[in-house]
XYZ file of C-alpha atoms in Angstrom:
221
model
C -0.013 0.053 0.162
C 1.204 3.347 -0.968
C 0.583 6.455 1.329
C 0.786 9.954 0.599
C 2.902 12.290 2.601
C -0.052 13.736 4.349
C -1.304 10.301 5.416
C 2.142 9.406 6.719
C 2.439 12.548 8.744
C -0.872 11.887 10.291
C 0.052 8.165 11.039
C 3.250 9.341 12.552
C 1.126 11.221 15.213
C -0.373 7.795 16.042
C -3.318 8.862 18.259
C -5.738 11.549 17.920
C -9.399 12.631 19.027
C -12.314 13.310 16.586
C -14.959 15.571 18.111
C -18.419 15.916 16.891
C -19.822 19.106 18.610
C -22.727 21.277 17.473
C -26.342 22.020 18.153
C -27.119 18.328 17.686
C -25.303 17.866 20.866
C -27.712 19.546 23.058
C -30.465 17.461 21.367
C -28.636 14.334 22.406
C -30.804 12.298 20.058
C -34.310 13.430 21.416
C -36.683 15.507 19.467
C -40.124 16.430 21.000
C -39.450 14.267 23.940
C -39.010 11.052 21.718
C -35.867 9.219 20.873
C -34.887 9.578 17.143
C -33.800 6.522 15.014
C -30.220 6.913 14.200
C -29.624 10.048 16.258
C -26.397 12.080 16.897
C -25.189 14.531 14.531
C -27.629 13.404 11.837
C -30.907 14.250 13.916
C -31.951 16.937 11.926
C -32.226 14.943 8.776
C -33.723 11.808 10.493
C -36.259 13.825 12.490
C -36.719 16.010 9.314
C -36.462 19.065 11.752
C -37.411 22.317 9.952
C -34.544 24.837 9.686
C -36.668 27.466 11.312
C -37.151 25.310 14.348
C -33.500 23.855 14.337
C -32.488 27.499 14.504
C -34.253 28.101 18.033
C -32.200 25.128 19.317
C -29.115 27.117 18.282
C -29.945 29.761 20.847
C -29.753 27.037 23.771
C -26.393 25.556 22.597
C -23.647 27.470 24.206
C -20.995 25.427 26.079
C -19.333 26.406 29.167
C -16.605 28.852 29.016
C -13.915 26.412 29.898
C -15.048 23.488 27.556
C -12.158 23.556 25.301
C -9.605 23.828 28.041
C -11.201 20.690 29.802
C -11.256 18.912 26.387
C -7.611 19.714 25.823
C -6.688 18.757 29.099
C -8.284 15.204 28.867
C -6.954 14.833 25.335
C -3.569 15.361 26.571
C -3.973 13.127 29.709
C -5.152 10.374 27.477
C -2.002 10.516 25.271
C -3.631 12.437 22.160
C -1.243 14.059 19.713
C -3.937 16.006 17.827
C -7.518 16.645 17.652
C -10.139 17.332 15.076
C -13.362 19.493 15.684
C -16.465 19.645 13.419
C -16.428 23.351 12.388
C -19.457 22.841 10.371
C -21.357 19.522 10.132
C -24.289 18.715 7.817
C -26.717 21.012 9.912
C -25.002 23.985 8.362
C -24.388 25.677 11.821
C -20.846 27.105 12.129
C -18.761 26.958 15.035
C -16.518 29.859 13.654
C -17.015 33.559 12.615
C -18.120 33.533 8.885
C -18.876 36.213 6.652
C -20.793 33.998 4.484
C -23.579 33.144 6.829
C -25.654 34.234 9.953
C -25.823 30.627 11.098
C -22.856 30.755 13.107
C -22.037 30.688 16.823
C -20.478 34.203 16.837
C -23.807 35.600 15.500
C -25.773 33.751 18.112
C -23.600 33.835 21.210
C -20.587 36.187 20.476
C -17.987 33.283 20.571
C -15.711 31.709 18.363
C -15.758 28.200 19.292
C -13.032 27.175 16.893
C -10.684 29.782 18.036
C -11.419 28.543 21.692
C -10.747 25.000 20.566
C -7.590 25.757 18.648
C -6.076 28.023 21.531
C -6.848 25.150 24.018
C -5.306 22.317 22.115
C -2.215 24.330 21.278
C -1.758 25.299 25.034
C -1.494 21.628 25.828
C 0.861 21.162 22.866
C -1.613 19.371 20.668
C -1.926 19.903 16.872
C -5.320 21.298 15.635
C -7.190 19.595 12.873
C -10.688 20.867 11.522
C -13.568 18.941 9.996
C -15.856 20.853 7.508
C -18.908 19.508 5.674
C -18.131 20.793 2.337
C -21.143 19.131 0.306
C -23.919 18.511 2.651
C -25.312 21.677 4.442
C -29.060 21.684 5.401
C -29.259 25.318 5.989
C -28.565 25.943 2.205
C -30.946 25.423 -0.674
C -28.251 24.524 -3.236
C -26.095 22.344 -1.041
C -25.574 18.768 -2.034
C -27.259 15.550 -1.039
C -29.468 14.596 -3.893
C -26.647 12.462 -5.703
C -23.779 10.449 -4.466
C -20.866 10.885 -7.199
C -17.939 9.177 -6.125
C -19.631 5.956 -5.093
C -22.169 6.002 -7.955
C -25.076 5.393 -5.766
C -27.125 7.642 -7.989
C -30.139 9.588 -6.291
C -29.960 9.939 -2.437
C -32.198 12.020 -0.146
C -29.405 13.361 2.137
C -30.203 17.150 1.240
C -32.924 19.243 3.075
C -35.765 18.104 0.843
C -38.218 19.117 3.907
C -37.384 22.794 3.737
C -36.516 22.996 0.125
C -38.602 20.741 -1.929
C -37.817 21.920 -5.352
C -34.815 19.752 -5.684
C -34.592 20.012 -9.473
C -33.586 23.552 -9.132
C -30.531 23.020 -6.970
C -27.436 24.734 -8.190
C -24.635 23.078 -6.452
C -21.922 25.279 -7.734
C -23.579 28.238 -6.489
C -23.226 26.821 -2.869
C -19.791 25.418 -3.602
C -18.297 28.690 -4.791
C -20.491 30.979 -2.759
C -20.126 29.318 0.623
C -17.712 26.339 0.866
C -14.709 27.704 -0.920
C -14.851 30.933 0.955
C -15.322 29.284 4.284
C -12.367 26.958 3.754
C -10.500 29.987 3.065
C -11.654 31.566 6.476
C -10.745 28.089 8.349
C -7.281 27.863 6.941
C -6.286 31.586 7.415
C -7.723 32.553 10.601
C -6.810 29.964 12.806
C -2.934 29.363 12.344
C -1.287 26.349 11.331
C -3.810 23.472 10.779
C -2.619 19.967 10.995
C -5.316 18.528 8.812
C -8.662 19.345 7.397
C -11.196 16.680 6.983
C -13.993 16.843 4.364
C -16.905 14.494 4.448
C -19.192 12.998 1.921
C -19.023 13.113 -1.903
C -22.534 14.065 -2.568
C -23.046 16.139 -5.794
C -19.502 17.480 -6.062
C -17.832 16.988 -9.231
C -14.426 15.318 -9.634
C -13.124 18.831 -11.077
C -14.511 20.549 -8.163
C -13.030 18.192 -5.545
C -9.482 18.653 -7.405
C -9.882 22.352 -7.324
C -10.933 22.045 -3.348
C -7.844 19.986 -2.748
C -5.316 22.318 -4.824
C -7.006 25.374 -2.789
C -6.311 23.788 0.579
C -2.641 23.113 -0.495
C -2.353 26.876 -1.834
C -3.507 28.244 1.520
C -1.486 25.776 3.908
């Protein structure tokens, strides 16, 4: 098996923590007092929670001031060498300050959780990794989820069809160039040296767009 330099660098670190954290964390798999099948970070999709209602939950999601410090110390104690945080999962809620949406934690609570995370991890000597959902975004009409391109599965229903039913009008390129690319730039220019950035799912994105995103990341860091 042949590994890329990036993969070898990550393997050399040997042990890291992957953290899913967002509005869905407060819901904890429960919606309207009922357990949701396949809960976790996909709860908005499985329960088909309308965006206007999910937005209300964002007002309740505001972690304790020392959440990142406690997490970093625990990771360090466990022998971790790096940590990866979900800066924006499929629900579209950003834990960082973004000029390309109001659906972010700074807008709701005046705090940049990605900065808090990065500062805390570096204070413990851990490398910083970021996760970013580059195709699925349930806060955006034109985001992906209608097709799975890379695995050739064909049509899927992982876009926000309950809020945006006119799926034939989807323009993924509008979302990709209008939000995804600019937000990746924000993540890779506002938070110092990033050990790795993790993208998730190949819905709707073309091979050419994937290559463009890869090259853009390499250009920035």
